Tab-separated table of C-alpha atoms in Angstrom:
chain	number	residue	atom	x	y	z
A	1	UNK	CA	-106.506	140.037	181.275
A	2	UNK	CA	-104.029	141.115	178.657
A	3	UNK	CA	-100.265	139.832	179.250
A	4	UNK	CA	-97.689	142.705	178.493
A	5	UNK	CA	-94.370	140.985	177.286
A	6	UNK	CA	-91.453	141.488	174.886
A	7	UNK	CA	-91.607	138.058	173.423
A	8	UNK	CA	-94.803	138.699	171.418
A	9	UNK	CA	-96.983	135.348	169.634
A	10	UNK	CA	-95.440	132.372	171.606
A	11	UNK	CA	-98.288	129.654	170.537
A	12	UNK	CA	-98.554	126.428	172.344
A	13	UNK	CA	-99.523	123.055	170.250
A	14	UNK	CA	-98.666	119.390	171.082
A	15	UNK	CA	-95.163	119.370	169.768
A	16	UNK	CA	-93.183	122.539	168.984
A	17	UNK	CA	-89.733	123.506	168.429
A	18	UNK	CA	-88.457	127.238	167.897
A	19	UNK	CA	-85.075	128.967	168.431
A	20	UNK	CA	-84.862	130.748	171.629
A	21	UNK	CA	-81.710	132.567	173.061
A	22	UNK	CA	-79.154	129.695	173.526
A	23	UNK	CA	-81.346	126.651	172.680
A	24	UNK	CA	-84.122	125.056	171.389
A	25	UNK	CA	-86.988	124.689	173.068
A	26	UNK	CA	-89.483	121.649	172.874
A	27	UNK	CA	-92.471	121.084	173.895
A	28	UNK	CA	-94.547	117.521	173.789
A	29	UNK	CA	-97.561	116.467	174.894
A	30	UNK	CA	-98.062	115.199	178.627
A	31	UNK	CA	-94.771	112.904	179.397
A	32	UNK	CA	-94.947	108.980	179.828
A	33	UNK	CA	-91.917	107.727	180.415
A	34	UNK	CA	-90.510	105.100	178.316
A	35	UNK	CA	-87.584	102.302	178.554
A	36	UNK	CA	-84.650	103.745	177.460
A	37	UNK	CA	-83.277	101.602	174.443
A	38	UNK	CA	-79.471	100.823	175.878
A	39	UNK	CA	-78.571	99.551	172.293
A	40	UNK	CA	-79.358	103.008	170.910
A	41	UNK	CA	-76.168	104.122	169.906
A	42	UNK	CA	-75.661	108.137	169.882
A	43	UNK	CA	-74.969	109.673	166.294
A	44	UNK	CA	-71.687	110.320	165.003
A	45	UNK	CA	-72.586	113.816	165.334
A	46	UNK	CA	-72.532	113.772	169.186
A	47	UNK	CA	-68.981	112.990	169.341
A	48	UNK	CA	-67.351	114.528	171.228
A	49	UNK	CA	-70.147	115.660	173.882
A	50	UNK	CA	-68.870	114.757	177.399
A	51	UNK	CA	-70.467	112.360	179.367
A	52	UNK	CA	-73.364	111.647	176.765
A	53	UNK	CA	-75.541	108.617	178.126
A	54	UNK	CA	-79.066	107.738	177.007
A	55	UNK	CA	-82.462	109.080	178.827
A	56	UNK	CA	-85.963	108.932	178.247
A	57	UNK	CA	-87.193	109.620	174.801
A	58	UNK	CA	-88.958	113.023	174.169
A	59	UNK	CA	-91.706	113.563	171.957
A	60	UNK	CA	-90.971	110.296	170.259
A	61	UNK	CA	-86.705	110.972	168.987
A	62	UNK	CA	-84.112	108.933	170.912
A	63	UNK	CA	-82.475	111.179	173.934
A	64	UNK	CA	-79.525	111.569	175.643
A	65	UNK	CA	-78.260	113.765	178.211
A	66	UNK	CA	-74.731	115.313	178.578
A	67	UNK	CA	-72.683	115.790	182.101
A	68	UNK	CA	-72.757	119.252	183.172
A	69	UNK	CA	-75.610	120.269	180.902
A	70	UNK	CA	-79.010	120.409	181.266
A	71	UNK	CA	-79.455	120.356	177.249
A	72	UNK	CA	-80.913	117.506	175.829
A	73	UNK	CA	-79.416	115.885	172.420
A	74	UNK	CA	-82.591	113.986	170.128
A	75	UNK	CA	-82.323	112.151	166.998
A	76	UNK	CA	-85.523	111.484	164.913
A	77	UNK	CA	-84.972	107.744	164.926
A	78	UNK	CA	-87.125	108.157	161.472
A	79	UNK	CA	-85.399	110.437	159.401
A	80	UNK	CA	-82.063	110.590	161.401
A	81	UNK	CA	-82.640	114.286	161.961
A	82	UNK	CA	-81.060	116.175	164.966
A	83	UNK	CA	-81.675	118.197	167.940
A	84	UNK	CA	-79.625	120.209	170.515
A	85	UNK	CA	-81.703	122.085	173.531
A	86	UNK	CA	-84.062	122.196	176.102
A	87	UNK	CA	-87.029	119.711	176.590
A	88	UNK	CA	-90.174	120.898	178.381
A	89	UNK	CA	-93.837	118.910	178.568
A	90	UNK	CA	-97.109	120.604	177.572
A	91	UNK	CA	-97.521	121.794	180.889
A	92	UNK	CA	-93.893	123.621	180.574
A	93	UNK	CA	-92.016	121.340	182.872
A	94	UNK	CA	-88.428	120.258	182.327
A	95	UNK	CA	-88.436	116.867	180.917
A	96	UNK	CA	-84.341	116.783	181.390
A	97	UNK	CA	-83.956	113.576	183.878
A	98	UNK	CA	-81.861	116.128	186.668
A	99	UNK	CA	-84.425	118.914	186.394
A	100	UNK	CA	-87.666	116.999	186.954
A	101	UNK	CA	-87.974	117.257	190.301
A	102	UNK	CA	-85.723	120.885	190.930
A	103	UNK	CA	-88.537	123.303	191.255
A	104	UNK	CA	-89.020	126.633	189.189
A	105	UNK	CA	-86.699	124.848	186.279
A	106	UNK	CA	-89.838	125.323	183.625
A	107	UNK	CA	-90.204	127.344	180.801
A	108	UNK	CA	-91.528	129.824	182.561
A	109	UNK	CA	-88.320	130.609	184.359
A	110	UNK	CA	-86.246	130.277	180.967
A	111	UNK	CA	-88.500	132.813	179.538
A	112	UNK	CA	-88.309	135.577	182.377
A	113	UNK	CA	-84.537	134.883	182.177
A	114	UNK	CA	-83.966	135.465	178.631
A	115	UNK	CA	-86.799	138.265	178.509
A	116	UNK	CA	-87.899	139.429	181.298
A	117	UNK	CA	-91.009	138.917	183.672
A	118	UNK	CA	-94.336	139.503	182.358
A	119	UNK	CA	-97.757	140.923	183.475
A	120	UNK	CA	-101.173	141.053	183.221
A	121	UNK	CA	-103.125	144.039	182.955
A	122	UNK	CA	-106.819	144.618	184.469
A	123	UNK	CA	-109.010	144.932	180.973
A	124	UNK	CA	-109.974	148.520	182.524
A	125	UNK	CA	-106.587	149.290	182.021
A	126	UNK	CA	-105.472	147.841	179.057
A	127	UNK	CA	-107.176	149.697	176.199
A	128	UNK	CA	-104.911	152.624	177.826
A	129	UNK	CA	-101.302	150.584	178.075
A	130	UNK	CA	-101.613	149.310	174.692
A	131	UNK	CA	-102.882	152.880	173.387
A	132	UNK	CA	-99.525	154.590	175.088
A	133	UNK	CA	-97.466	151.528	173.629
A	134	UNK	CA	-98.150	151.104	170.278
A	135	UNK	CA	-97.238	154.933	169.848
A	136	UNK	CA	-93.747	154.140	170.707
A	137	UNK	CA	-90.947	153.022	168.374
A	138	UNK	CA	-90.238	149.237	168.964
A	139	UNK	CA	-87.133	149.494	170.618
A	140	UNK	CA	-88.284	152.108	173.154
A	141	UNK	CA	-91.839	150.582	173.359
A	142	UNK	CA	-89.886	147.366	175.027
A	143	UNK	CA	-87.949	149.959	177.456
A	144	UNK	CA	-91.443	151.119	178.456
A	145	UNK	CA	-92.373	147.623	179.263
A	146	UNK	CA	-89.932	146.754	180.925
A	147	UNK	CA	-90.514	149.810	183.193
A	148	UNK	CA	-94.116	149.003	183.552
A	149	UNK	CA	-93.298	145.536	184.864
A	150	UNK	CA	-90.636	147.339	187.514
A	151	UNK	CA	-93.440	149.829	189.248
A	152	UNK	CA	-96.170	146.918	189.348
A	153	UNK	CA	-93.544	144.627	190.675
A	154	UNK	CA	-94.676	143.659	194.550
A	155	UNK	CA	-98.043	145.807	194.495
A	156	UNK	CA	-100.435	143.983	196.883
A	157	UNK	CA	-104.043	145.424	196.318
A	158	UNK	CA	-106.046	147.283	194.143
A	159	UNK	CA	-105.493	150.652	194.657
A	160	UNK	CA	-101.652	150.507	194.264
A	161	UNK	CA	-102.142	148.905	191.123
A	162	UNK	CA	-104.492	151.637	190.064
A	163	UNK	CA	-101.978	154.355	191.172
A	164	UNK	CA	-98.678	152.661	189.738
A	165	UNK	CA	-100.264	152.488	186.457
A	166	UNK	CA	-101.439	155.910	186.248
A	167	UNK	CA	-98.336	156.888	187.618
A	168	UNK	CA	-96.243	154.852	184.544
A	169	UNK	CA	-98.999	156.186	181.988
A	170	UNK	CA	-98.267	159.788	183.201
A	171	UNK	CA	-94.424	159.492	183.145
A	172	UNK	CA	-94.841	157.961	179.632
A	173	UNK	CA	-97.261	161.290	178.627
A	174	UNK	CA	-94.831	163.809	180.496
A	175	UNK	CA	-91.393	161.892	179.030
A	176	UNK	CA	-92.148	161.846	175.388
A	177	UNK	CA	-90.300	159.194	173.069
A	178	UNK	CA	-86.734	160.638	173.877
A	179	UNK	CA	-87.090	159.912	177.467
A	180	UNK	CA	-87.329	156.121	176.917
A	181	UNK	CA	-85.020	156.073	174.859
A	182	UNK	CA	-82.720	153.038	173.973
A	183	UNK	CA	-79.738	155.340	173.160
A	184	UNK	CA	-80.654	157.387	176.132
A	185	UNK	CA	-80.486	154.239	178.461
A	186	UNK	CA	-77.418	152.928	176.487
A	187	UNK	CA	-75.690	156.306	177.242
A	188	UNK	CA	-75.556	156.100	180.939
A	189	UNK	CA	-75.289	152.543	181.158
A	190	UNK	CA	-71.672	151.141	181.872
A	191	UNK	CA	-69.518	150.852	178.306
A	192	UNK	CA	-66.231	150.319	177.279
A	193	UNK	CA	-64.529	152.930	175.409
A	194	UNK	CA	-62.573	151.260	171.817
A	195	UNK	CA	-61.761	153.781	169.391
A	196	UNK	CA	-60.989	157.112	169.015
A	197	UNK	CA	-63.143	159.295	171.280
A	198	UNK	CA	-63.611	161.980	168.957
A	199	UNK	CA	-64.983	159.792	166.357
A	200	UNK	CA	-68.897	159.165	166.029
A	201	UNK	CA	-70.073	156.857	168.107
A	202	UNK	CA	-71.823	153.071	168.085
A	203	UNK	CA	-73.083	151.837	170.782
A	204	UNK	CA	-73.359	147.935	170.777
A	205	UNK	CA	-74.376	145.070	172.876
A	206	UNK	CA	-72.063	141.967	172.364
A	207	UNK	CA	-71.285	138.580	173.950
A	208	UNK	CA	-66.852	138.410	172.725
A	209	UNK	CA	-67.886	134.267	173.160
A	210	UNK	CA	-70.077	134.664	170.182
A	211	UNK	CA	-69.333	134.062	166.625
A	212	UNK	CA	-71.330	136.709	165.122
A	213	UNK	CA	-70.456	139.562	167.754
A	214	UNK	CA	-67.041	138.875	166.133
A	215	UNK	CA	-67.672	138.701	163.265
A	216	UNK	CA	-68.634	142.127	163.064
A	217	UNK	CA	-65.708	143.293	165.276
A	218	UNK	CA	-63.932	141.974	161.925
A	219	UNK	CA	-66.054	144.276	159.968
A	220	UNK	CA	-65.841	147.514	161.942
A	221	UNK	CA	-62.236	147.109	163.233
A	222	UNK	CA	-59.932	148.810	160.432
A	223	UNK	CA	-62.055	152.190	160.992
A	224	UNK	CA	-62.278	151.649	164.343
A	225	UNK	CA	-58.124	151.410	164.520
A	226	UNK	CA	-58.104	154.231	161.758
A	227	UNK	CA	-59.628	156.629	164.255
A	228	UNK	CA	-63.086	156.940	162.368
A	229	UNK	CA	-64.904	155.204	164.505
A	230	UNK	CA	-65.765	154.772	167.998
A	231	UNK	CA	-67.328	151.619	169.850
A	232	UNK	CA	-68.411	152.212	172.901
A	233	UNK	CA	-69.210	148.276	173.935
A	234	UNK	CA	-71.089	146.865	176.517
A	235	UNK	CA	-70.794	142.899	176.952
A	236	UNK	CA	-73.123	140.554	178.167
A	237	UNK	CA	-72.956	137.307	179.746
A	238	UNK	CA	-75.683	135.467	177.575
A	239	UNK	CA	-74.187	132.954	174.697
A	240	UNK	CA	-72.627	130.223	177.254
A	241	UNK	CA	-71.199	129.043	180.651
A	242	UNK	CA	-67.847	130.399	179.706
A	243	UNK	CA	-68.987	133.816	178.706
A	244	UNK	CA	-68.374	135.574	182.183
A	245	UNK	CA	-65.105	134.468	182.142
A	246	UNK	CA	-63.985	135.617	178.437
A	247	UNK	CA	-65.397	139.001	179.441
A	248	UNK	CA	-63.248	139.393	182.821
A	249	UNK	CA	-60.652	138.130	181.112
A	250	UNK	CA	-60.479	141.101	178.992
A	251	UNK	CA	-61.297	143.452	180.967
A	252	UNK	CA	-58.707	142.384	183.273
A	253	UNK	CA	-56.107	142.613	180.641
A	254	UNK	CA	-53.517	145.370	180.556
A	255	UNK	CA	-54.990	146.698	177.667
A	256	UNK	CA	-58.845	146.335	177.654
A	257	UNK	CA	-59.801	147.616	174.245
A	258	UNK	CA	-56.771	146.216	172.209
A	259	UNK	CA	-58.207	142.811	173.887
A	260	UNK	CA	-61.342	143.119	172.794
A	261	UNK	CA	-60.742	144.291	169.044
A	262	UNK	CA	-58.429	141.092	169.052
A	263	UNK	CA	-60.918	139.314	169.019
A	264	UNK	CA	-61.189	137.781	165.516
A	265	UNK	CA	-63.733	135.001	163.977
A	266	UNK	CA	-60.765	134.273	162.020
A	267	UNK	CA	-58.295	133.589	164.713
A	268	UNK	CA	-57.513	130.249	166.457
A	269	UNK	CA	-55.986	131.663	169.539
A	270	UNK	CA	-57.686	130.469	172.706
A	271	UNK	CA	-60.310	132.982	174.014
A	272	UNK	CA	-59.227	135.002	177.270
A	273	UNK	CA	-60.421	134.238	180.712
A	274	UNK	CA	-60.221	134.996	184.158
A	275	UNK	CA	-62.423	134.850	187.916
A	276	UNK	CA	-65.256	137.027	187.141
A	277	UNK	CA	-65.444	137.693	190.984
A	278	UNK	CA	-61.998	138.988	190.533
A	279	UNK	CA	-63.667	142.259	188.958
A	280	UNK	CA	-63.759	145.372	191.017
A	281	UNK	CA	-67.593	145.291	192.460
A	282	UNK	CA	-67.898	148.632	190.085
A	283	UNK	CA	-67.490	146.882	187.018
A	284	UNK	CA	-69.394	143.564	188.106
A	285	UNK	CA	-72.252	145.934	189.302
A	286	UNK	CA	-72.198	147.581	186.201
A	287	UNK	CA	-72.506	144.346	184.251
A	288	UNK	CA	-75.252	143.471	185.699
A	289	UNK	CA	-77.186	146.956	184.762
A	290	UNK	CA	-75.943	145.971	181.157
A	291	UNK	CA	-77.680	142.410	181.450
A	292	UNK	CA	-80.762	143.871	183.162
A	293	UNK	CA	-81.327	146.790	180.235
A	294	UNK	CA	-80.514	144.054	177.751
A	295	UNK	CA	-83.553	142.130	179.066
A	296	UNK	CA	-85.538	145.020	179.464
A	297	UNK	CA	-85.430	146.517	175.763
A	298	UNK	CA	-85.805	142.580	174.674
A	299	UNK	CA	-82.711	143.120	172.787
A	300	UNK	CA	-83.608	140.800	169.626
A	301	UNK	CA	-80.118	139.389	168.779
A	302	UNK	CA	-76.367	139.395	169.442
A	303	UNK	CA	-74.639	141.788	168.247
A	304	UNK	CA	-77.331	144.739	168.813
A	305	UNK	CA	-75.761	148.344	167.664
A	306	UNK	CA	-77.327	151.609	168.666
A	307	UNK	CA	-75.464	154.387	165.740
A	308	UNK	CA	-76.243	157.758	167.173
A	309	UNK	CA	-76.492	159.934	164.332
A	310	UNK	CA	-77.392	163.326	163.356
A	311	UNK	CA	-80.875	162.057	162.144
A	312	UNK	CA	-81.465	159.874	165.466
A	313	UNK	CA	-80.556	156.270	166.784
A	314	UNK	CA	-80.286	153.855	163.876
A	315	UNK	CA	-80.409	150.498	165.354
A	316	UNK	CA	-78.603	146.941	163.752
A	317	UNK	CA	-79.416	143.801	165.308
A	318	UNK	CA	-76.947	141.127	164.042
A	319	UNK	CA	-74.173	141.301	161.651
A	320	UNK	CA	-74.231	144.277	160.088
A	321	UNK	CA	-74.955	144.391	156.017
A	322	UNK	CA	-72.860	146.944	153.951
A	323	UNK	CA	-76.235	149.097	153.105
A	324	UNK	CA	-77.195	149.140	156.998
A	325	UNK	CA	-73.820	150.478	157.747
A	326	UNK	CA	-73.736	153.409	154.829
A	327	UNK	CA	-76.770	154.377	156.244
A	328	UNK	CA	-75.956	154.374	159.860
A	329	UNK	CA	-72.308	155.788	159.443
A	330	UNK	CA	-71.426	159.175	158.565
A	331	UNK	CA	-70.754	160.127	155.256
A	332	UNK	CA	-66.875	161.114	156.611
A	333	UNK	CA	-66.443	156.936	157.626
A	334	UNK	CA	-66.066	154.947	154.309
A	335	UNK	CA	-66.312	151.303	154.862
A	336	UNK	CA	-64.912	148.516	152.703
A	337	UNK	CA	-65.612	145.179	154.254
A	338	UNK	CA	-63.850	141.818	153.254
A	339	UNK	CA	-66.137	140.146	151.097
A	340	UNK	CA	-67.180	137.429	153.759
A	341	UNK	CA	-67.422	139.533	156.757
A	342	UNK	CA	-71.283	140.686	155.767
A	343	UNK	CA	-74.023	139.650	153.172
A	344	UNK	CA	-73.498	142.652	150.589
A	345	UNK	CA	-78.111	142.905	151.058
A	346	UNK	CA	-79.144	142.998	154.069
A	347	UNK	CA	-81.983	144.137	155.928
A	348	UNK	CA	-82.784	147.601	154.862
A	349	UNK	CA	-82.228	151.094	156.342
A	350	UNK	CA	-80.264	150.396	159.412
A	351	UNK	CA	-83.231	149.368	161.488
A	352	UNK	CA	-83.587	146.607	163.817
A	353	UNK	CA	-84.373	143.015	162.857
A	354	UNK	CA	-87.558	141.176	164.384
């Protein structure tokens, strides 16, 4: 069976830690549980952390758990090294003390949250699916996926399979690359409108609760007040517990986009909030679409921009460098970043990060 999935080359082994989304994840071998040392005392680093007590260790480093979290905090009682995220055992169970017994809290569940479900693919099949795939640009080859995983979703038998998947490899022959597109999807998905809007036009995915979505708001907001350039934004829920509420809270403001350029890495004022279930079910519906297309084109990284240009879509995935935006901007739009904003080399030609 081949397994169709955006997150491409996760490899198990007896003790593994790689970033993830919000966390890290860690795996160990099989769990034994072992006496929790009471005189352990938590590092200086962990100040701060509410409700910190001691647990189990995991995968030999001193643990503690936090109230409210299901994060783990480890220390390498060796070399005093740290660790912030989420514990699983080699069988991809939660090792976190108030998750062991909650069922469907594995990795499994993390992953299909932060990327989407995956599926497996008959072999007679597969030679096909990976043909159609692998002639797709990355960014719409993960929109294809995503739409492959929707029609197979709740097929019963055989034949249905059969027929969704020539049904999916006939939409993908008849659509053509433009039909799948990213910018296509991001187009009729549900933005906010910041800028001018006769000015060209970036599309970007951003999370206002994270550091680097604003840092590049820093970096793109003097054209974007100029009049050169036009953001049409579309946030997502996805760096913390307090996102939803920083987003309602400005889109609830009076003045939506002036709120959301506001918001500076620079400035110490508190971020805004309000009752996300205080939104009109329009925009909370449309939120969700956002979140679900996120997942579906495994967008990479916060911030994600889609430029739509005269040459095509030139995608950014992160803080934008000053060569990926001279490339991606129109020669009209001159930028002149602070110095700090952006690494002056970045990743080249405006194209997505991996």
């Amino acid at each position: 069976m081949k397994h169709f999935h955006p997150l491409i080359g996760l490899k198990t082994a007896a003790i593994m830690v790689t970033a993830l989304g919000a966390g890290l994840l860690i795996f160990t071998p099989p769990h034994t549980a072992v006496a929790v040392e009471s005189e352990v005392t938590a590092p200086d680093a962990f100040d701060g952390i509410p409700g910190l007590t001691p647990t189990d260790p995991v995968a030999g480093m001193n643990a503690w758990k936090a109230e409210g979290s299901t994060m783990m905090y480890l220390q390498d009682p060796e070399t005093g090294d740290l660790v912030a995220g989420f514990a699983f055992d080699a069988e991809g169970k939660a090792l976190h003390p108030d998750l062991k017994e909650v069922e469907n809290s594995g990795i499994r569940r993390m992953i299909e949250e932060l990327h989407g479900p995956s599926i497996s693919i008959p072999e007679a099949h597969a030679p096909t699916v990976e043909e159609k795939l692998s002639a797709l640009p990355e960014a719409e080859r993960k929109i294809a996926i995503g739409q492959l995983i929707d029609v197979l979703r709740g097929v019963e038998d055989e034949a249905d399979f059969n027929t969704a998947i020539e049904e999916w490899i006939e939409g993908i022959d008849a659509a053509g690359p433009e039909e799948v597109s990213l910018l296509d999807a991001a187009r009729g998905s549900f933005w906010m409108q910041v800028g001018n809007p006769d000015a060209p036009v970036a599309y970007v995915f951003t999370d206002p609760a994270c550091e680097p979505c604003r840092a590049s708001t820093d970096l793109l907001r003097e054209k974007v007040e100029a009049g050169e350039l036009q953001l049409r934004v579309m946030m997502l829920p996805m760096v913390d517990e307090n996102s939803p509420a920083t987003i309602a809270g400005i889109i609830g403001s009076e003045d939506p986009a002036g709120a959301f350029l506001a918001m500076s890495l620079e400035s110490e004022a508190p971020l805004p909030s309000a009752e996300p279930d205080d939104l009109p079910d329009v925009i909370q519906a449309g939120l969700e679409r956002n979140l679900q297309l996120a997942e579906a084109a495994a967008i990479p990284q916060l911030p994600f921009y889609i430029f739509d240009t005269e040459e095509g879509p030139r995608y950014i995935s992160g803080v934008p460098s000053v060569e990926q935006l001279k490339n991606a901007l129109p020669p009209t739009v001159r930028l002149q970043p602070a110095a700090a904003a952006a690494p002056e080399d970045g990743p080249g030609e405006g194209k997505a990060e991996e």
